[in-house]
């Protein structure tokens, strides 16, 4: 489906155009005319006898007597549905439908939604909505929304599951210069055009150099990820997703009637695709502004020039806390800088460089030009506070002029409000991203730099797993099938399955009578671990079902009697005891994104510490490294307090194999491996549970 | 020292008044006249023949012929120092000194600083500065700074170690209504008037209902904490402190030449005193605004009314992530709310309550009035986005009117910019704290609620420790003295000292020959732990110096030979092996705040996880509970996965006793207890190191 004609029509018919200036049918008509759309516009209202806004009103689409490119339906749900027949007769393929009253209102609207879907399919329509506010195309001056303020033409393509967020952005842009939409697309219920379709359209749009999205859910996780990955290589995509918390999700479900997946999974999907997730509306706007104005830093070294020590120090804290670097400039540059300011001035040459309260525009200029030559610098932030004789606009001019001759970005941070307003305007007029406070910028730049580090990299996904899955298919199927009536496979079988897919395990011996102990001890060797064998107990440790450091036959027998003799269970597992640093590895199935693999700190504190990280299966080794770096497990893997580093390539393969296992056998619901021990370069799973779908 | 006449003078003499409109001597003179100070003003400049700003210029202070309340010195450091003689002769006690060139410039300025200090003491002067920008008293219309914009008279008392931050705030306030300083006090080098002196003045000022501070360091930790604690009971104190990171601290040191203490210690000191630390400039301003306008929430239940689903959901996430609550209103209120809007409107009654895009001012009014009756609500946030027919100013009026009749705060969040500017002004005119985005508010409210929860509570500090310290003073002194030539006490002695101050330990037996093993085994019982006894090894586990789960004489002997036989050490400690959840407890000495007690997750992962929390010794049991709640150790203490809850009262006593031990014996530099085991209701320290001051 191409959306070219939908978003770039030559002719538009508005159905339901109205005299009443409060009605959408009036507002949209007025916007289309006022904002200067150069194509043909047709007004349609079967009841309107006279002209509206000085324009003829047709009684029907048919009465126009020609095919139009786009029909905007500003009529309620009930008449809108049969109107698709008219549209089909006209030969038009593109529709914007504002009306609410579909699936978003719950049971009452489901029938409407179904009827709508049916006609969309039957007539092969590109329908935007329903329950949306339309779209804006600033280049062609098409505004099919009711938003009367005009967003200046810009380079931000914005796709939104909420019309209101678009309205907030338009209202904000309307008070600013050069910052605006290329397209704003309100998705509404996404009956046919969803986030992926809109993404694909913006991917190929040359006006758009950054894509912003507000999402509550996605239609298809895999399609979305694939597309996002492709686009992220071409242009940045910044996503503001709601539903981080359960309360948020609840509201989201009732809002658009969509299915909201587990937020951690979305987070992983977005990251893995090279897109950026914004943490708040403010950060979202900051990122869009940074990208929209073009230049972004190529390195994480930030140089701060300031006329205020205090704010410089606060900003320095913020830079460092966000993982950026603040290094002192080279002695040569220091000397240059010193010679460029008045001899008596005791400027501080540390980074932040304090040009002192009386810094003139000329001194700022000297300092910027000197420091920009420093090779290692990613960006310069110019902090200015309005003091006694601060040359605010002169300094702005200096920055604007200098910025023209350098590739590296300069970020002015002019603090205050009354005196600095004009300077802010000047920066926008010259497409320089400026800020009214230091806070927030570093966090956004950290994300910009993260993106630069992940895109354009080879992203090979290990395929070895498939082979071992093939080789042991029969055995795995047998084990899974055998246990399909139980909620989970027992420890012995779970470990066997892992072995079949190439995951190293420490095997167990099942013991149900005292006579079996001696041979099992001989087979495994001391020290031993004894674990209760039970189909119902989920937390073995909590019921005293795990004994460790067993070193004598006497201890083993005593342990066995304590568990089996007291009727707690019919048997125990004996296992050679393993020591090392513990990892947790798991996999679950997400309805939208498929298999999700989890890794983190293992042992009994997994739940307490929640040091875990997620990825959608499969993923590359590079992605695995980033994944590991997100938790403190990373330091354990690299060798911690005397323990040698683990074989991380091997660990990556374990994660891939566990993911492939789940991907191939849909009967598996979840896999919990806890712990996997890292013993120097060896890995060993000692406990595992494979949970089977009950349905 | 009373600062009443310094900050509320009836007569002011400006020394160094100037014709040059760029000089501070001109700007201050002009400000004092322009901003309407009603008292007497005298201009002094020994070189100026003619009038300045239409006012007579005296050649000297003496020439005025009368005593003045305040002398403002707008002259450089060199002439300023001897000028204090003139001021003394005049009988004036209050001085504002702008000049730089004192300790903040390093070695060159130290002599100046010393001379200045000497005269201040000799003449008993209240001197503000040097290296400051003066102060503003909005009520008396006194502006001794060069800041030409006027901050509207307000209720915020601001004490700042950076003049520039004051200038930023004045510039911001100048563009706003009703939001402003009662006093702005620029501290500069704090030669005599420091943060504590300024705090004490503002504590008793009736104009001031919230105190803001920008700090880089404090003069005296204990004086500061005591004062802060006292003031926090009367009015909120919000602190923006720089130097969170090492890089930040570096800049701060070079900025004011002050000593910057460890930031974690400052953090603890601020919290323990009931003051609020802001995380950023933006949060600082948000908190000042919330308090300045009076009403703050009494409970953590936030009700969101919105005309936009999407933003409502994002805001809901933010509320929950910041630990506030979002509960659905009662069925009665739901019914009332439903009956108050149009019958066909499908508003969402979950919290956030979505009044839909066409919400009228009347519907907002109905919704606010209905929901404010809900007993449990702490605050209502009214989200508004500018949509088709949104009644922006009408809704503002509704909020303003309704707010007058309710005690609970209503926070308007009108998003966008172009259409909502007038509404923002209306809110400020009516002293209602409004915001242009949802993000940031929840985090600030969380801090406001935290303050409400800690002030006004009985804060009894356990004193039992002192007694046991007295009882065993001789033994402790002997142990500490004996080991004073070593960097730390050995394990046996460290545990003994802890025992003397009432801390429960698992004792150890020192073994240096194989013959001693049998009796030691008998004394301690299996299973045993063996630990290397060494004066030099700091990480025993990393060198294989800790053996656990020893259960036979053979194992013990083998272990002993492995350590002592190989010459790694002269002996080992045997200790009955203890199991349980592990805590880390420590104490260190801070040059500013004294003894600092640390607690967190113990075991070998203390360093990896950094789950630790700090407090200045001593502190109350209530403070201990808050301290514990800051780390994941809290859940371990409350009983985790089958382990029973620990005796937290006893744990509190351990922390107090460890703190008292350090407080009493200054020869102790640090104490490290790791781990302390929680065994049900019992506590047991198994490893400890008492580090001795090497000087």
mmCIF file of C-alpha atoms in Angstrom, chain A residues 157-295:
data_model
loop_
_atom_site.group_PDB
_atom_site.id
_atom_site.type_symbol
_atom_site.label_atom_id
_atom_site.label_comp_id
_atom_site.label_asym_id
_atom_site.label_seq_id
_atom_site.Cartn_x
_atom_site.Cartn_y
_atom_site.Cartn_z
ATOM 1 C CA UNK A 157 7.724 13.710 10.974
ATOM 2 C CA UNK A 158 5.391 12.929 13.864
ATOM 3 C CA UNK A 159 3.199 9.843 14.097
ATOM 4 C CA UNK A 160 0.855 9.850 17.043
ATOM 5 C CA UNK A 161 -1.603 7.545 18.648
ATOM 6 C CA UNK A 162 -2.942 10.592 20.471
ATOM 7 C CA UNK A 163 -4.285 13.590 18.595
ATOM 8 C CA UNK A 164 -3.919 15.775 21.666
ATOM 9 C CA UNK A 165 -0.147 15.401 21.792
ATOM 10 C CA UNK A 166 -0.055 16.642 18.224
ATOM 11 C CA UNK A 167 -2.179 19.587 19.247
ATOM 12 C CA UNK A 168 0.218 20.396 22.097
ATOM 13 C CA UNK A 169 3.180 20.263 19.739
ATOM 14 C CA UNK A 170 1.511 22.443 17.117
ATOM 15 C CA UNK A 171 0.661 24.968 19.797
ATOM 16 C CA UNK A 172 4.258 24.923 21.017
ATOM 17 C CA UNK A 173 5.747 25.152 17.522
ATOM 18 C CA UNK A 174 3.382 28.001 16.671
ATOM 19 C CA UNK A 175 5.270 30.126 19.215
ATOM 20 C CA UNK A 176 8.674 29.121 17.815
ATOM 21 C CA UNK A 177 10.736 29.558 14.701
ATOM 22 C CA UNK A 178 11.890 26.915 12.250
ATOM 23 C CA UNK A 179 10.834 24.102 14.510
ATOM 24 C CA UNK A 180 7.921 22.168 13.109
ATOM 25 C CA UNK A 181 6.427 19.183 11.411
ATOM 26 C CA UNK A 182 7.057 17.909 7.931
ATOM 27 C CA UNK A 183 4.055 15.678 8.592
ATOM 28 C CA UNK A 184 1.874 15.156 11.615
ATOM 29 C CA UNK A 185 -0.109 11.927 11.310
ATOM 30 C CA UNK A 186 -2.783 11.164 13.883
ATOM 31 C CA UNK A 187 -3.329 7.396 13.841
ATOM 32 C CA UNK A 188 -6.460 7.055 15.949
ATOM 33 C CA UNK A 189 -7.756 3.475 16.080
ATOM 34 C CA UNK A 190 -5.395 2.301 13.332
ATOM 35 C CA UNK A 191 -8.119 0.324 11.567
ATOM 36 C CA UNK A 192 -5.854 -0.067 8.566
ATOM 37 C CA UNK A 193 -3.069 2.523 8.624
ATOM 38 C CA UNK A 194 -0.953 1.735 11.634
ATOM 39 C CA UNK A 195 2.355 2.973 13.012
ATOM 40 C CA UNK A 196 4.316 0.771 10.628
ATOM 41 C CA UNK A 197 2.518 2.017 7.524
ATOM 42 C CA UNK A 198 3.048 5.600 8.610
ATOM 43 C CA UNK A 199 6.710 4.901 9.436
ATOM 44 C CA UNK A 200 7.292 3.441 6.004
ATOM 45 C CA UNK A 201 5.822 6.523 4.401
ATOM 46 C CA UNK A 202 8.029 8.892 6.419
ATOM 47 C CA UNK A 203 11.107 6.766 5.839
ATOM 48 C CA UNK A 204 11.028 7.759 2.204
ATOM 49 C CA UNK A 205 9.992 11.360 2.712
ATOM 50 C CA UNK A 206 12.841 13.728 1.970
ATOM 51 C CA UNK A 207 11.468 16.586 4.032
ATOM 52 C CA UNK A 208 11.622 14.478 7.157
ATOM 53 C CA UNK A 209 14.982 14.158 8.852
ATOM 54 C CA UNK A 210 13.784 12.899 12.213
ATOM 55 C CA UNK A 211 10.721 10.839 13.074
ATOM 56 C CA UNK A 212 8.903 11.234 16.369
ATOM 57 C CA UNK A 213 6.294 8.760 17.535
ATOM 58 C CA UNK A 214 3.847 8.730 20.398
ATOM 59 C CA UNK A 215 2.803 5.116 20.950
ATOM 60 C CA UNK A 216 0.536 3.261 23.294
ATOM 61 C CA UNK A 217 0.882 -0.048 21.490
ATOM 62 C CA UNK A 218 1.827 -1.450 18.086
ATOM 63 C CA UNK A 219 -0.163 -3.609 15.714
ATOM 64 C CA UNK A 220 2.535 -6.123 14.846
ATOM 65 C CA UNK A 221 5.689 -6.329 16.912
ATOM 66 C CA UNK A 222 7.793 -8.064 14.280
ATOM 67 C CA UNK A 223 6.760 -5.831 11.372
ATOM 68 C CA UNK A 224 7.330 -2.792 13.552
ATOM 69 C CA UNK A 225 10.805 -3.887 14.654
ATOM 70 C CA UNK A 226 11.918 -4.813 11.181
ATOM 71 C CA UNK A 227 10.829 -1.473 9.809
ATOM 72 C CA UNK A 228 12.238 0.464 12.741
ATOM 73 C CA UNK A 229 15.604 -1.226 12.268
ATOM 74 C CA UNK A 230 15.629 -0.303 8.600
ATOM 75 C CA UNK A 231 14.614 3.318 9.170
ATOM 76 C CA UNK A 232 16.964 3.854 12.091
ATOM 77 C CA UNK A 233 19.849 3.256 9.728
ATOM 78 C CA UNK A 234 18.611 6.172 7.598
ATOM 79 C CA UNK A 235 17.204 8.679 10.080
ATOM 80 C CA UNK A 236 16.695 8.900 13.815
ATOM 81 C CA UNK A 237 13.409 7.726 15.279
ATOM 82 C CA UNK A 238 12.467 9.036 18.722
ATOM 83 C CA UNK A 239 9.650 7.269 20.543
ATOM 84 C CA UNK A 240 7.551 8.457 23.440
ATOM 85 C CA UNK A 241 5.678 5.427 24.698
ATOM 86 C CA UNK A 242 3.167 5.467 27.498
ATOM 87 C CA UNK A 243 2.205 2.584 29.714
ATOM 88 C CA UNK A 244 5.490 2.293 31.624
ATOM 89 C CA UNK A 245 3.552 1.492 34.750
ATOM 90 C CA UNK A 246 0.595 -0.752 35.322
ATOM 91 C CA UNK A 247 -1.602 2.243 36.126
ATOM 92 C CA UNK A 248 -0.504 3.910 32.936
ATOM 93 C CA UNK A 249 -1.265 0.780 30.944
ATOM 94 C CA UNK A 250 -4.695 0.535 32.468
ATOM 95 C CA UNK A 251 -5.490 4.020 31.299
ATOM 96 C CA UNK A 252 -4.011 3.262 27.881
ATOM 97 C CA UNK A 253 -6.140 0.173 27.400
ATOM 98 C CA UNK A 254 -9.269 2.051 28.169
ATOM 99 C CA UNK A 255 -8.069 4.859 25.926
ATOM 100 C CA UNK A 256 -7.553 3.202 22.574
ATOM 101 C CA UNK A 257 -8.757 -0.291 23.200
ATOM 102 C CA UNK A 258 -5.425 -1.645 22.009
ATOM 103 C CA UNK A 259 -3.354 -4.360 23.531
ATOM 104 C CA UNK A 260 -0.499 -2.937 25.533
ATOM 105 C CA UNK A 261 2.403 -5.330 25.791
ATOM 106 C CA UNK A 262 4.756 -5.542 28.689
ATOM 107 C CA UNK A 263 6.629 -2.274 28.761
ATOM 108 C CA UNK A 264 10.039 -3.863 29.256
ATOM 109 C CA UNK A 265 9.527 -5.770 26.039
ATOM 110 C CA UNK A 266 8.700 -2.598 24.149
ATOM 111 C CA UNK A 267 11.771 -1.044 25.629
ATOM 112 C CA UNK A 268 13.946 -3.887 24.370
ATOM 113 C CA UNK A 269 12.316 -3.836 20.933
ATOM 114 C CA UNK A 270 12.896 -0.112 20.532
ATOM 115 C CA UNK A 271 16.516 -0.315 21.665
ATOM 116 C CA UNK A 272 17.322 -3.337 19.540
ATOM 117 C CA UNK A 273 16.005 -1.536 16.494
ATOM 118 C CA UNK A 274 18.314 1.424 17.006
ATOM 119 C CA UNK A 275 15.471 3.797 17.828
ATOM 120 C CA UNK A 276 15.560 6.097 20.850
ATOM 121 C CA UNK A 277 13.012 5.972 23.599
ATOM 122 C CA UNK A 278 12.399 9.311 25.309
ATOM 123 C CA UNK A 279 11.723 9.210 29.044
ATOM 124 C CA UNK A 280 9.383 12.171 29.158
ATOM 125 C CA UNK A 281 7.614 14.672 26.949
ATOM 126 C CA UNK A 282 10.350 17.209 27.679
ATOM 127 C CA UNK A 283 13.092 14.811 26.641
ATOM 128 C CA UNK A 284 11.098 13.888 23.534
ATOM 129 C CA UNK A 285 10.935 17.527 22.470
ATOM 130 C CA UNK A 286 14.629 18.047 23.261
ATOM 131 C CA UNK A 287 15.635 15.106 21.089
ATOM 132 C CA UNK A 288 13.412 16.213 18.208
ATOM 133 C CA UNK A 289 14.907 19.697 18.402
ATOM 134 C CA UNK A 290 18.488 18.391 18.499
ATOM 135 C CA UNK A 291 17.940 16.243 15.408
ATOM 136 C CA UNK A 292 15.684 18.666 13.593
ATOM 137 C CA UNK A 293 18.361 21.368 13.646
ATOM 138 C CA UNK A 294 20.891 18.990 12.186
ATOM 139 C CA UNK A 295 24.286 18.962 13.843
#
